[in-house]
C-alpha positions as semicolon CSV with decimal commas, in nm:
position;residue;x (nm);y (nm);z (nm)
1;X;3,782;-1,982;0,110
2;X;3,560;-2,266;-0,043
3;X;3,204;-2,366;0,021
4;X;3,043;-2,692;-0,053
5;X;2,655;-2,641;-0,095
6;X;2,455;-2,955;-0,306
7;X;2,250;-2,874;-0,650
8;X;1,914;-2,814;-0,644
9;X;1,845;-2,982;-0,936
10;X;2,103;-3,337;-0,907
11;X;2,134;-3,308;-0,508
12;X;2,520;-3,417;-0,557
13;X;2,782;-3,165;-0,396
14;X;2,990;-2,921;-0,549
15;X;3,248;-2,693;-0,447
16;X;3,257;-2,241;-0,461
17;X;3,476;-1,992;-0,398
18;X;3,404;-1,589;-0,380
19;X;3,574;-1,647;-0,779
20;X;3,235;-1,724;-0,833
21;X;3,074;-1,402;-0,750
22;X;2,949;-1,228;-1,059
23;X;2,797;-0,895;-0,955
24;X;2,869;-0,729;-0,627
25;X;2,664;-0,452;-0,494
26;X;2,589;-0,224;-0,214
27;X;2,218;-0,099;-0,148
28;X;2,014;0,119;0,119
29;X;1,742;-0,043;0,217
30;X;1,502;0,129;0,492
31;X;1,798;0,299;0,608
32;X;1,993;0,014;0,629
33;X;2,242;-0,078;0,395
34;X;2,347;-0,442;0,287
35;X;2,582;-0,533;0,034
36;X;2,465;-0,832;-0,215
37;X;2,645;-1,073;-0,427
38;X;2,488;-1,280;-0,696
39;X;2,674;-1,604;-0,693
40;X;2,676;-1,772;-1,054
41;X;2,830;-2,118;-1,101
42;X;2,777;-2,445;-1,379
43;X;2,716;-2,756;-1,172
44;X;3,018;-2,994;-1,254
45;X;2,774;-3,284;-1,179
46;X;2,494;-3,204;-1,411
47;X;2,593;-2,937;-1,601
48;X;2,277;-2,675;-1,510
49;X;2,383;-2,289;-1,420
50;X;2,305;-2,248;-1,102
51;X;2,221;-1,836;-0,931
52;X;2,262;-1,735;-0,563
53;X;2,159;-1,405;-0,376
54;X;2,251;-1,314;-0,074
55;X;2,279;-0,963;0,115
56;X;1,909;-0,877;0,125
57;X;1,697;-1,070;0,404
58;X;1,411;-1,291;0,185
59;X;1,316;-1,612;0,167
60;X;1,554;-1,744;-0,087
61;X;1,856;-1,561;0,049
62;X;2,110;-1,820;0,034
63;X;1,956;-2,096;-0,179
64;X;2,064;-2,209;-0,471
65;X;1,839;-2,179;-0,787
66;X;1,853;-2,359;-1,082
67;X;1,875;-2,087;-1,395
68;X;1,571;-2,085;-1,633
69;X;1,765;-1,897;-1,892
């Protein structure tokens, strides 16, 4: 299945797939237990890496960030 989400850092749209999960996990949490995938993908507009978490409830969960590696 594809997703389109838009860069954070050129706002133009791109396209991802679960091929771009690159670390999948499963955690207990408060008794609770939530698997999380870290999502890692170049932008084919701009070029920047791009990282996404999701899984655990937070703020970010679900964003896209722009890598500052």
């Amino acid at each position: 299945m594809t997703n389109i989400d838009n860069c954070p850092n050129c706002k133009n749209s791109f396209e991802f797939s679960r091929n771009d999960i690159h670390i999948k996990l499963t955690i207990t949490h408060e008794g609770k237990t939530y698997r999380v995938y870290h999502y890692k993908k170049v932008c084919p507009n701009c070029g920047e890496l791009l990282l996404m978490k999701i899984g655990m409830p937070s703020d970010n969960n679900g964003k896209w960030l722009v890598s500052t590696k």
